[in-house]
mmCIF file of C-alpha atoms in Angstrom:
data_model
loop_
_atom_site.group_PDB
_atom_site.id
_atom_site.type_symbol
_atom_site.label_atom_id
_atom_site.label_comp_id
_atom_site.label_asym_id
_atom_site.label_seq_id
_atom_site.Cartn_x
_atom_site.Cartn_y
_atom_site.Cartn_z
ATOM 1 C CA MET A 1 114.781 -70.573 34.435
ATOM 2 C CA ILE A 2 114.225 -73.927 35.601
ATOM 3 C CA GLY A 3 112.928 -74.114 38.928
ATOM 4 C CA SER A 4 113.337 -70.515 39.800
ATOM 5 C CA SER A 5 110.697 -68.454 41.396
ATOM 6 C CA GLN A 6 108.784 -65.991 39.108
ATOM 7 C CA THR A 7 106.123 -63.216 39.578
ATOM 8 C CA LEU A 8 103.226 -63.606 37.936
ATOM 9 C CA ASN A 9 103.386 -60.106 36.279
ATOM 10 C CA SER A 10 106.054 -61.104 33.983
ATOM 11 C CA LEU A 11 104.723 -64.312 32.581
ATOM 12 C CA GLY A 12 101.692 -61.965 31.360
ATOM 13 C CA ALA A 13 98.970 -63.746 34.132
ATOM 14 C CA LYS A 14 96.515 -61.595 35.362
ATOM 15 C CA VAL A 15 93.761 -62.008 38.428
ATOM 16 C CA VAL A 16 90.465 -61.760 36.554
ATOM 17 C CA VAL A 17 88.050 -62.594 39.753
ATOM 18 C CA ALA A 18 88.060 -61.992 42.864
ATOM 19 C CA SER A 19 85.559 -61.566 45.959
ATOM 20 C CA SER A 20 86.456 -58.414 47.416
ATOM 21 C CA CYS A 21 87.620 -54.974 46.198
ATOM 22 C CA ASP A 22 89.047 -52.450 48.157
ATOM 23 C CA GLU A 23 89.727 -49.512 45.826
ATOM 24 C CA SER A 24 92.618 -48.398 47.886
ATOM 25 C CA HIS A 25 93.819 -52.892 47.907
ATOM 26 C CA PRO A 26 92.832 -53.972 44.767
ATOM 27 C CA PRO A 27 93.322 -57.528 43.683
ATOM 28 C CA GLU A 28 95.952 -56.647 40.875
ATOM 29 C CA ASN A 29 98.358 -56.333 44.065
ATOM 30 C CA ILE A 30 98.710 -60.298 44.399
ATOM 31 C CA THR A 31 100.328 -60.288 40.991
ATOM 32 C CA ASP A 32 102.654 -57.453 41.138
ATOM 33 C CA GLY A 33 105.707 -59.897 43.235
ATOM 34 C CA ASN A 34 105.785 -56.701 45.664
ATOM 35 C CA PRO A 35 104.513 -58.244 49.704
ATOM 36 C CA HIS A 36 103.953 -54.051 50.575
ATOM 37 C CA THR A 37 101.100 -54.465 48.601
ATOM 38 C CA PHE A 38 98.106 -56.389 48.931
ATOM 39 C CA TRP A 39 95.149 -57.182 48.576
ATOM 40 C CA MET A 40 92.202 -57.888 51.089
ATOM 41 C CA SER A 41 89.036 -59.642 51.834
ATOM 42 C CA THR A 42 86.096 -56.899 53.125
ATOM 43 C CA GLY A 43 84.058 -59.986 55.133
ATOM 44 C CA MET A 44 82.500 -63.391 54.882
ATOM 45 C CA PHE A 45 83.774 -66.650 53.938
ATOM 46 C CA PRO A 46 84.574 -68.277 51.704
ATOM 47 C CA GLN A 47 86.648 -65.346 49.450
ATOM 48 C CA GLU A 48 88.032 -66.690 46.165
ATOM 49 C CA PHE A 49 90.141 -65.582 43.184
ATOM 50 C CA ILE A 50 91.248 -66.565 39.942
ATOM 51 C CA ILE A 51 94.170 -66.421 37.652
ATOM 52 C CA ARG A 52 94.117 -66.389 34.181
ATOM 53 C CA PHE A 53 97.853 -67.632 32.649
ATOM 54 C CA ALA A 54 98.536 -65.875 28.780
ATOM 55 C CA GLU A 55 98.678 -69.701 28.310
ATOM 56 C CA PRO A 56 98.988 -73.317 29.541
ATOM 57 C CA THR A 57 101.822 -73.062 32.525
ATOM 58 C CA LYS A 58 103.364 -75.844 33.884
ATOM 59 C CA ILE A 59 103.332 -75.502 37.547
ATOM 60 C CA SER A 60 105.563 -77.550 39.989
ATOM 61 C CA ALA A 61 104.777 -75.378 43.041
ATOM 62 C CA VAL A 62 102.969 -71.806 43.776
ATOM 63 C CA THR A 63 103.744 -69.921 46.952
ATOM 64 C CA VAL A 64 101.368 -67.717 48.925
ATOM 65 C CA ASP A 65 101.983 -64.577 51.293
ATOM 66 C CA SER A 66 98.981 -64.115 53.052
ATOM 67 C CA TYR A 67 97.983 -62.706 56.671
ATOM 68 C CA SER A 68 95.226 -64.471 59.019
ATOM 69 C CA VAL A 69 94.466 -66.983 55.645
ATOM 70 C CA LYS A 70 93.318 -70.356 57.920
ATOM 71 C CA HIS A 71 92.474 -73.056 54.844
ATOM 72 C CA LEU A 72 93.598 -72.194 51.204
ATOM 73 C CA LYS A 73 92.192 -74.305 48.807
ATOM 74 C CA ILE A 74 93.558 -74.708 44.883
ATOM 75 C CA ASP A 75 91.557 -75.294 41.947
ATOM 76 C CA LYS A 76 92.591 -75.624 38.643
ATOM 77 C CA ASN A 77 91.471 -75.953 34.580
ATOM 78 C CA THR A 78 93.363 -75.789 31.245
ATOM 79 C CA SER A 79 90.454 -74.009 29.518
ATOM 80 C CA GLN A 80 90.410 -70.309 27.910
ATOM 81 C CA ASN A 81 87.331 -70.047 30.434
ATOM 82 C CA ALA A 82 87.014 -69.076 33.867
ATOM 83 C CA SER A 83 85.210 -72.282 34.406
ATOM 84 C CA GLN A 84 84.921 -76.239 35.461
ATOM 85 C CA PHE A 85 87.969 -76.705 37.479
ATOM 86 C CA GLU A 86 89.241 -79.497 39.232
ATOM 87 C CA SER A 87 90.278 -79.858 42.422
ATOM 88 C CA VAL A 88 94.088 -80.014 42.802
ATOM 89 C CA THR A 89 95.089 -79.460 46.969
ATOM 90 C CA GLU A 90 93.804 -77.883 49.995
ATOM 91 C CA LYS A 91 96.254 -76.087 52.984
ATOM 92 C CA GLU A 92 95.771 -75.466 56.960
ATOM 93 C CA PHE A 93 97.770 -72.012 57.307
ATOM 94 C CA GLU A 94 99.795 -71.687 60.549
ATOM 95 C CA HIS A 95 98.550 -68.810 62.486
ATOM 96 C CA THR A 96 101.572 -65.530 62.440
ATOM 97 C CA GLU A 97 101.097 -62.437 64.483
ATOM 98 C CA GLY A 98 103.107 -59.420 63.652
ATOM 99 C CA HIS A 99 104.600 -60.846 60.174
ATOM 100 C CA LEU A 100 102.929 -62.438 56.684
ATOM 101 C CA GLN A 101 102.389 -66.058 56.571
ATOM 102 C CA SER A 102 104.406 -67.693 53.822
ATOM 103 C CA ASN A 103 103.744 -70.847 51.946
ATOM 104 C CA VAL A 104 104.563 -72.917 49.323
ATOM 105 C CA ILE A 105 102.031 -75.520 47.974
ATOM 106 C CA SER A 106 103.157 -78.458 45.626
ATOM 107 C CA LEU A 107 100.979 -78.515 42.542
ATOM 108 C CA ASN A 108 103.186 -81.533 41.333
ATOM 109 C CA GLY A 109 103.816 -79.674 37.933
ATOM 110 C CA SER A 110 100.906 -79.852 36.163
ATOM 111 C CA SER A 111 99.477 -77.757 33.474
ATOM 112 C CA ALA A 112 96.777 -74.957 33.881
ATOM 113 C CA THR A 113 95.378 -71.773 32.249
ATOM 114 C CA HIS A 114 93.888 -70.874 35.219
ATOM 115 C CA LEU A 115 93.983 -71.563 39.007
ATOM 116 C CA ARG A 116 91.908 -70.443 41.001
ATOM 117 C CA PHE A 117 92.538 -69.998 45.028
ATOM 118 C CA ILE A 118 89.884 -70.415 47.573
ATOM 119 C CA ILE A 119 89.810 -69.008 51.241
ATOM 120 C CA THR A 120 87.270 -71.475 53.614
ATOM 121 C CA SER A 121 88.312 -69.739 56.631
ATOM 122 C CA GLY A 122 90.793 -67.180 58.191
ATOM 123 C CA TYR A 123 91.748 -66.361 61.969
ATOM 124 C CA ASP A 124 90.174 -63.028 61.488
ATOM 125 C CA HIS A 125 87.246 -61.609 60.087
ATOM 126 C CA PHE A 126 89.235 -60.136 57.162
ATOM 127 C CA VAL A 127 92.111 -61.435 55.605
ATOM 128 C CA SER A 128 94.869 -60.331 52.879
ATOM 129 C CA VAL A 129 96.735 -61.848 50.031
ATOM 130 C CA HIS A 130 100.185 -60.028 49.612
ATOM 131 C CA ARG A 131 101.747 -61.970 46.880
ATOM 132 C CA VAL A 132 101.408 -65.305 45.020
ATOM 133 C CA SER A 133 104.270 -66.457 42.990
ATOM 134 C CA VAL A 134 104.671 -69.937 40.559
ATOM 135 C CA GLN A 135 107.792 -72.351 40.644
ATOM 136 C CA ASP A 136 108.337 -74.021 37.119
ATOM 137 C CA MET B 1 100.240 -43.266 40.442
ATOM 138 C CA THR B 2 96.705 -44.921 40.219
ATOM 139 C CA LEU B 3 95.531 -42.412 42.909
ATOM 140 C CA PHE B 4 94.704 -39.938 39.687
ATOM 141 C CA THR B 5 93.299 -41.504 37.361
ATOM 142 C CA SER B 6 89.598 -41.395 39.209
ATOM 143 C CA SER B 7 87.831 -38.304 37.815
ATOM 144 C CA HIS B 8 89.085 -35.182 38.354
ATOM 145 C CA PRO B 9 86.497 -32.504 40.558
ATOM 146 C CA ALA B 10 88.087 -29.939 37.511
ATOM 147 C CA ASN B 11 86.913 -31.413 35.228
ATOM 148 C CA GLU B 12 82.909 -32.501 35.982
ATOM 149 C CA SER B 13 80.467 -30.670 34.626
ATOM 150 C CA THR B 14 78.976 -27.869 38.184
ATOM 151 C CA ALA B 15 77.044 -26.452 35.458
ATOM 152 C CA THR B 16 73.734 -26.962 37.494
ATOM 153 C CA GLY B 17 73.430 -26.873 41.446
ATOM 154 C CA CYS B 18 75.938 -27.118 43.922
ATOM 155 C CA THR B 19 78.209 -30.063 43.930
ATOM 156 C CA CYS B 20 80.660 -29.642 46.150
ATOM 157 C CA SER B 21 79.332 -29.153 49.698
ATOM 158 C CA GLN B 22 77.192 -31.887 49.166
ATOM 159 C CA ASP B 23 80.165 -34.444 49.746
ATOM 160 C CA GLY B 24 81.572 -32.937 52.703
ATOM 161 C CA PRO B 25 84.186 -30.680 53.539
ATOM 162 C CA ILE B 26 87.476 -32.021 52.112
ATOM 163 C CA LYS B 27 85.838 -31.664 48.773
ATOM 164 C CA HIS B 28 84.351 -28.289 49.196
ATOM 165 C CA LEU B 29 87.772 -27.414 50.417
ATOM 166 C CA CYS B 30 89.080 -29.227 47.297
ATOM 167 C CA VAL B 31 86.941 -28.270 44.712
ATOM 168 C CA TRP B 32 87.961 -24.663 45.713
ATOM 169 C CA LEU B 33 91.535 -24.847 45.260
ATOM 170 C CA LEU B 34 91.537 -26.973 42.441
ATOM 171 C CA ARG B 35 89.624 -24.903 40.861
ATOM 172 C CA ASP B 36 90.436 -21.121 39.431
ATOM 173 C CA ALA B 37 86.753 -20.140 38.385
ATOM 174 C CA LEU B 38 84.463 -19.869 41.575
ATOM 175 C CA CYS B 39 83.202 -22.240 43.643
ATOM 176 C CA PRO B 40 79.448 -23.313 42.468
ATOM 177 C CA CYS B 41 77.917 -23.536 46.310
ATOM 178 C CA CYS B 42 79.855 -21.056 48.101
ATOM 179 C CA ARG B 43 79.970 -17.317 47.808
ATOM 180 C CA GLY B 44 81.854 -17.029 50.477
ATOM 181 C CA ALA B 45 84.532 -19.155 49.263
ATOM 182 C CA SER B 46 84.873 -18.097 45.301
ATOM 183 C CA ARG B 47 84.979 -14.728 46.714
ATOM 184 C CA LYS B 48 88.194 -15.430 48.577
ATOM 185 C CA THR B 49 89.730 -17.483 45.131
ATOM 186 C CA ALA B 50 88.873 -14.128 43.689
ATOM 187 C CA LYS B 51 91.308 -12.249 46.262
ATOM 188 C CA LYS B 52 93.776 -14.649 45.461
ATOM 189 C CA LYS B 53 93.580 -14.175 41.656
ATOM 190 C CA LYS B 54 94.859 -10.919 42.393
ATOM 191 C CA THR B 55 97.770 -11.689 44.984
ATOM 192 C CA LYS B 56 99.018 -14.450 42.414
ATOM 193 C CA THR B 57 99.934 -11.981 40.013
ATOM 194 C CA THR B 58 102.061 -10.285 42.845
ATOM 195 C CA GLU B 59 103.711 -13.304 43.811
ATOM 196 C CA SER B 60 106.804 -14.810 43.206
ATOM 197 C CA ARG B 61 107.049 -18.257 41.254
ATOM 198 C CA ALA B 62 108.501 -19.917 44.473
ATOM 199 C CA SER B 63 104.947 -19.301 46.242
ATOM 200 C CA PHE B 64 103.272 -20.697 43.330
ATOM 201 C CA SER B 65 104.581 -23.814 43.542
ATOM 202 C CA VAL B 66 103.738 -23.561 47.451
ATOM 203 C CA ILE B 67 100.394 -23.824 45.537
ATOM 204 C CA ASN B 68 100.424 -26.493 43.309
ATOM 205 C CA GLU B 69 102.075 -28.351 45.910
ATOM 206 C CA THR B 70 98.918 -27.972 48.709
ATOM 207 C CA ARG B 71 96.427 -28.697 46.462
ATOM 208 C CA GLY B 72 98.178 -31.465 45.023
ATOM 209 C CA PHE B 73 98.327 -32.884 48.585
ATOM 210 C CA ILE B 74 94.413 -31.985 49.172
ATOM 211 C CA TYR B 75 93.986 -33.342 46.198
ATOM 212 C CA SER B 76 95.456 -36.579 46.983
ATOM 213 C CA VAL B 77 93.500 -36.557 50.548
ATOM 214 C CA TRP B 78 90.435 -35.989 48.947
ATOM 215 C CA THR B 79 91.078 -39.008 46.423
ATOM 216 C CA LEU B 80 91.797 -41.384 49.379
ATOM 217 C CA SER B 81 88.867 -40.456 50.859
ATOM 218 C CA THR B 82 86.289 -41.619 48.165
ATOM 219 C CA LEU B 83 87.883 -44.824 47.374
ATOM 220 C CA MET B 84 85.239 -46.860 48.399
ATOM 221 C CA VAL B 85 85.173 -50.144 49.891
ATOM 222 C CA LYS B 86 81.522 -52.245 49.945
ATOM 223 C CA LEU B 87 82.139 -54.240 53.387
ATOM 224 C CA ARG B 88 79.703 -57.919 54.134
ATOM 225 C CA ALA B 89 78.336 -59.248 57.383
ATOM 226 C CA ARG B 90 77.008 -62.143 58.607
ATOM 227 C CA CYS B 91 74.592 -61.342 61.562
ATOM 228 C CA LEU B 92 73.573 -63.886 64.020
ATOM 229 C CA LEU B 93 70.448 -62.884 65.182
ATOM 230 C CA VAL B 94 69.121 -64.823 68.043
ATOM 231 C CA GLY B 95 67.362 -64.889 71.455
ATOM 232 C CA ASP B 96 64.590 -67.190 72.570
ATOM 233 C CA ALA B 97 61.198 -67.551 71.232
ATOM 234 C CA ALA B 98 58.764 -64.928 70.604
ATOM 235 C CA VAL B 99 60.866 -61.906 71.957
ATOM 236 C CA GLY B 100 60.554 -60.457 68.149
ATOM 237 C CA LYS B 101 63.729 -60.946 66.605
ATOM 238 C CA THR B 102 61.526 -61.213 63.304
ATOM 239 C CA ALA B 103 59.784 -58.466 64.077
ATOM 240 C CA LEU B 104 62.627 -56.446 64.419
ATOM 241 C CA SER B 105 64.493 -57.989 61.458
ATOM 242 C CA HIS B 106 61.751 -56.859 59.136
ATOM 243 C CA MET B 107 61.503 -53.228 60.573
ATOM 244 C CA PHE B 108 64.882 -52.984 59.902
ATOM 245 C CA HIS B 109 64.523 -54.573 56.348
ATOM 246 C CA SER B 110 61.291 -52.327 55.748
ATOM 247 C CA ASP B 111 62.551 -49.340 56.984
ATOM 248 C CA GLY B 112 59.999 -49.103 59.606
ATOM 249 C CA THR B 113 56.918 -49.844 57.249
ATOM 250 C CA LEU B 114 56.550 -53.527 57.649
ATOM 251 C CA PHE B 115 55.578 -54.869 61.429
ATOM 252 C CA GLN B 116 53.507 -58.348 61.483
ATOM 253 C CA LYS B 117 50.524 -57.789 63.911
ATOM 254 C CA ASN B 118 50.543 -61.916 63.649
ATOM 255 C CA TYR B 119 52.904 -64.074 65.333
ATOM 256 C CA SER B 120 53.908 -66.623 63.231
ATOM 257 C CA MET B 121 57.100 -68.334 64.705
ATOM 258 C CA THR B 122 60.064 -68.917 62.799
ATOM 259 C CA THR B 123 61.221 -72.346 62.147
ATOM 260 C CA GLY B 124 64.232 -72.250 60.651
ATOM 261 C CA VAL B 125 66.621 -69.613 59.340
ATOM 262 C CA GLU B 126 65.321 -66.808 57.123
ATOM 263 C CA LEU B 127 68.228 -64.641 55.101
ATOM 264 C CA LEU B 128 67.590 -61.179 55.188
ATOM 265 C CA MET B 129 70.159 -58.734 53.078
ATOM 266 C CA LYS B 130 70.270 -55.072 53.336
ATOM 267 C CA CYS B 131 73.046 -52.507 52.729
ATOM 268 C CA VAL B 132 74.229 -49.604 55.386
ATOM 269 C CA ASN B 133 75.802 -46.382 54.287
ATOM 270 C CA ILE B 134 78.678 -45.175 57.003
ATOM 271 C CA PRO B 135 77.810 -41.832 57.469
ATOM 272 C CA GLU B 136 80.778 -39.435 56.243
ATOM 273 C CA THR B 137 82.472 -41.777 54.396
ATOM 274 C CA ASN B 138 81.487 -43.644 50.896
ATOM 275 C CA ASN B 139 82.106 -47.097 52.434
ATOM 276 C CA SER B 140 79.038 -49.593 53.620
ATOM 277 C CA VAL B 141 78.440 -52.647 54.962
ATOM 278 C CA GLU B 142 76.139 -54.827 53.558
ATOM 279 C CA LEU B 143 73.983 -56.905 56.117
ATOM 280 C CA TYR B 144 73.677 -60.139 55.425
ATOM 281 C CA ILE B 145 70.930 -61.143 58.221
ATOM 282 C CA ILE B 146 70.754 -64.758 59.668
ATOM 283 C CA ASP B 147 67.262 -64.771 61.712
ATOM 284 C CA SER B 148 67.280 -68.241 63.374
ATOM 285 C CA ALA B 149 64.556 -69.904 65.284
ATOM 286 C CA GLY B 150 64.389 -69.307 68.588
ATOM 287 C CA LYS B 151 62.088 -72.443 70.184
ATOM 288 C CA GLN B 152 64.995 -74.722 72.267
ATOM 289 C CA THR B 153 64.342 -78.260 69.993
ATOM 290 C CA LEU B 154 65.190 -76.066 66.320
ATOM 291 C CA VAL B 155 68.619 -74.511 67.733
ATOM 292 C CA GLU B 156 70.471 -77.220 67.157
ATOM 293 C CA ALA B 157 69.667 -77.355 63.311
ATOM 294 C CA CYS B 158 69.600 -74.415 62.632
ATOM 295 C CA GLU B 159 72.961 -73.759 64.339
ATOM 296 C CA LYS B 160 74.028 -75.821 61.405
ATOM 297 C CA MET B 161 73.152 -72.642 58.782
ATOM 298 C CA TRP B 162 75.043 -70.054 61.083
ATOM 299 C CA GLY B 163 77.682 -70.892 58.797
ATOM 300 C CA GLU B 164 80.890 -67.781 59.333
ATOM 301 C CA LEU B 165 79.839 -65.358 61.775
ATOM 302 C CA SER B 166 80.701 -61.766 61.536
ATOM 303 C CA LEU B 167 78.139 -60.123 63.943
ATOM 304 C CA LEU B 168 75.990 -60.895 66.262
ATOM 305 C CA CYS B 169 72.293 -59.269 67.594
ATOM 306 C CA LEU B 170 71.315 -61.267 70.568
ATOM 307 C CA VAL B 171 67.336 -60.205 71.518
ATOM 308 C CA PHE B 172 65.640 -60.421 74.946
ATOM 309 C CA ASP B 173 62.195 -59.552 75.863
ATOM 310 C CA LEU B 174 61.979 -56.766 78.252
ATOM 311 C CA THR B 175 58.639 -58.005 79.503
ATOM 312 C CA SER B 176 60.556 -61.482 80.505
ATOM 313 C CA GLU B 177 62.974 -61.863 82.937
ATOM 314 C CA GLN B 178 63.201 -65.417 81.988
ATOM 315 C CA SER B 179 64.364 -64.405 78.110
ATOM 316 C CA PHE B 180 66.865 -62.449 79.522
ATOM 317 C CA ALA B 181 67.988 -65.451 81.848
ATOM 318 C CA ASN B 182 68.314 -67.091 78.230
ATOM 319 C CA CYS B 183 71.216 -64.896 77.365
ATOM 320 C CA SER B 184 73.508 -66.604 78.938
ATOM 321 C CA HIS B 185 73.191 -69.553 77.278
ATOM 322 C CA TRP B 186 72.804 -67.979 73.749
ATOM 323 C CA MET B 187 76.193 -66.596 74.515
ATOM 324 C CA GLU B 188 77.975 -69.433 75.215
ATOM 325 C CA ARG B 189 76.045 -71.239 72.551
ATOM 326 C CA VAL B 190 77.398 -68.473 69.509
ATOM 327 C CA HIS B 191 81.333 -68.501 71.391
ATOM 328 C CA ALA B 192 81.168 -72.194 70.895
ATOM 329 C CA HIS B 193 80.165 -71.646 67.480
ATOM 330 C CA CYS B 194 83.101 -69.293 66.625
ATOM 331 C CA HIS B 195 86.194 -71.019 67.620
ATOM 332 C CA GLY B 196 87.735 -68.110 69.512
ATOM 333 C CA LEU B 197 86.667 -65.692 67.202
ATOM 334 C CA HIS B 198 85.874 -62.652 68.884
ATOM 335 C CA ILE B 199 82.643 -61.030 66.678
ATOM 336 C CA PRO B 200 81.098 -57.695 67.142
ATOM 337 C CA GLY B 201 77.402 -57.854 69.463
ATOM 338 C CA VAL B 202 74.802 -55.672 70.525
ATOM 339 C CA LEU B 203 72.045 -57.242 73.297
ATOM 340 C CA VAL B 204 68.712 -55.844 72.571
ATOM 341 C CA GLY B 205 65.918 -55.245 74.620
ATOM 342 C CA ASN B 206 62.493 -55.626 72.948
ATOM 343 C CA LYS B 207 58.439 -54.811 73.027
ATOM 344 C CA SER B 208 59.797 -51.196 75.257
ATOM 345 C CA ASP B 209 56.393 -49.993 74.295
ATOM 346 C CA LEU B 210 54.802 -52.056 77.520
ATOM 347 C CA SER B 211 56.153 -50.406 80.112
ATOM 348 C CA ALA B 212 53.539 -51.900 82.638
ATOM 349 C CA ARG B 213 54.438 -54.849 82.076
ATOM 350 C CA ARG B 214 58.506 -54.253 82.447
ATOM 351 C CA GLU B 215 60.597 -57.101 84.134
ATOM 352 C CA VAL B 216 64.383 -56.454 83.341
ATOM 353 C CA GLN B 217 65.083 -53.062 84.501
ATOM 354 C CA VAL B 218 68.064 -51.016 82.257
ATOM 355 C CA SER B 219 70.836 -51.062 84.427
ATOM 356 C CA VAL B 220 70.391 -54.501 85.057
ATOM 357 C CA ALA B 221 70.537 -55.231 81.180
ATOM 358 C CA GLN B 222 73.387 -52.777 80.597
ATOM 359 C CA GLU B 223 75.781 -54.302 83.372
ATOM 360 C CA TRP B 224 75.131 -57.279 81.907
ATOM 361 C CA ALA B 225 75.654 -56.007 78.252
ATOM 362 C CA GLN B 226 78.758 -54.628 79.458
ATOM 363 C CA THR B 227 80.146 -57.658 81.368
ATOM 364 C CA GLN B 228 80.001 -59.360 77.995
ATOM 365 C CA GLY B 229 81.482 -56.443 75.813
ATOM 366 C CA LEU B 230 78.015 -55.851 73.868
ATOM 367 C CA GLU B 231 76.561 -52.516 73.100
ATOM 368 C CA TYR B 232 73.234 -52.179 75.017
ATOM 369 C CA TYR B 233 70.169 -51.307 72.988
ATOM 370 C CA GLU B 234 66.282 -50.960 73.434
ATOM 371 C CA THR B 235 64.042 -50.667 71.108
ATOM 372 C CA SER B 236 59.844 -51.585 70.416
ATOM 373 C CA ALA B 237 59.337 -53.095 66.951
ATOM 374 C CA LYS B 238 55.241 -52.138 67.557
ATOM 375 C CA GLU B 239 55.816 -48.562 68.009
ATOM 376 C CA MET B 240 58.982 -48.647 65.074
ATOM 377 C CA GLU B 241 61.135 -47.180 68.440
ATOM 378 C CA ASN B 242 65.285 -47.284 67.909
ATOM 379 C CA CYS B 243 64.461 -50.613 65.744
ATOM 380 C CA ASP B 244 66.957 -49.309 63.308
ATOM 381 C CA ALA B 245 70.130 -48.274 66.066
ATOM 382 C CA PRO B 246 71.567 -51.804 66.923
ATOM 383 C CA LEU B 247 72.233 -53.161 63.596
ATOM 384 C CA LEU B 248 73.290 -49.633 62.467
ATOM 385 C CA GLY B 249 76.084 -49.710 65.647
ATOM 386 C CA LEU B 250 77.437 -53.286 64.419
ATOM 387 C CA ALA B 251 77.790 -51.604 61.110
ATOM 388 C CA ARG B 252 79.792 -48.801 62.099
ATOM 389 C CA ALA B 253 81.685 -51.112 64.699
ATOM 390 C CA PHE B 254 81.830 -53.819 61.811
ATOM 391 C CA HIS B 255 83.681 -50.581 59.662
ATOM 392 C CA SER B 256 85.460 -49.963 62.879
ATOM 393 C CA LEU B 257 87.290 -53.113 62.453
ATOM 394 C CA TYR B 258 88.065 -53.420 58.942
ATOM 395 C CA GLN B 259 89.971 -50.404 59.075
ATOM 396 C CA GLU B 260 91.639 -51.231 62.491
ATOM 397 C CA ARG B 261 92.888 -54.707 60.411
ATOM 398 C CA ARG B 262 93.976 -52.594 57.344
ATOM 399 C CA GLU B 263 95.833 -50.883 59.450
ATOM 400 C CA THR B 264 97.742 -54.065 61.013
ATOM 401 C CA ILE B 265 98.146 -55.554 57.505
ATOM 402 C CA GLN B 266 99.894 -52.260 56.345
ATOM 403 C CA ASN B 267 102.472 -52.651 59.099
ATOM 404 C CA LEU B 268 103.032 -56.720 58.801
ATOM 405 C CA SER B 269 107.096 -57.051 58.159
ATOM 406 C CA PRO B 270 106.992 -59.975 55.059
ATOM 407 C CA ALA B 271 107.615 -63.510 56.178
#
């Protein structure tokens, strides 16, 4: 499966922290591979969620399908715990209306056990993340 | 289906008191429909259930499944309506110095038990948090109230601490024409700060107890508020009049905005 895109659930990856929770749009919707289900922030910035992989995973890029996200930062670590993150990259997303944003973000093939996604600002009060998938 | 994993009303203990009418008409109806036993809180409904039981024995299997389907549908509506959301909003409280911003926020925060008689000027930014329940839902809004100094010379330093705002509460003194006139400057500053993001807001005329010294008429304030897209309120922090209304209004506005956005996102097409 070289260079292919995989849903996070199939890799045994899970969202272990999320800064917002609407019970009808839970954070598990980020990793289910389905762009029709989503996690939604419930107000204020920054917002963040952390994805844990079952084992250290080499990641060349991640694809983020979202709505109204303006600025995203990605941190990673290689430890068993969701702490001591190092900054990897950040990106300004373009505003879209009526359809989802889809952004590929290069992570340079670095290895990680946790990825932290920090949404520092949005084009609206509320943002949604529909799918995160990784390319190895 | 995660819909059905939350606690089923039929499993809830009803040994003491009335559980269903407390939680509103939808749950009441569900409990009544789902439970073959008597509804614990409403005799009228339990009598109906008894009648239904009688007819059940003579009815065909087809109508049983209709009843079961109806029950299932109503139960899913009930579960959806009881899923909880806690929203968070950063609410900026601004206006000229000494109009009563801090007094208002303390009255709101303390449920009307704390009115500061002595004036002490806010020189920086004070943060107060209060959780507001939205009526007829299980949802709530946590308001982070940023009480920012009104003194002109301090505004610039304070603005750095406003952050990304969700709501605006603009306050003036009903006995000071000048504090009302300055509201347009405050609006400009807030607009510039928000970079084009629209934020729901209210305009509050405070000190309504000083009616003999009133300088700003209701109609004038109301009209200006309308041109700015703000809801207008009059309050008296001193007499505890209407102090909750502006912030409760803002919490409701934020909740409606959330529901609107959620609807929009649900109808989006993939990239």
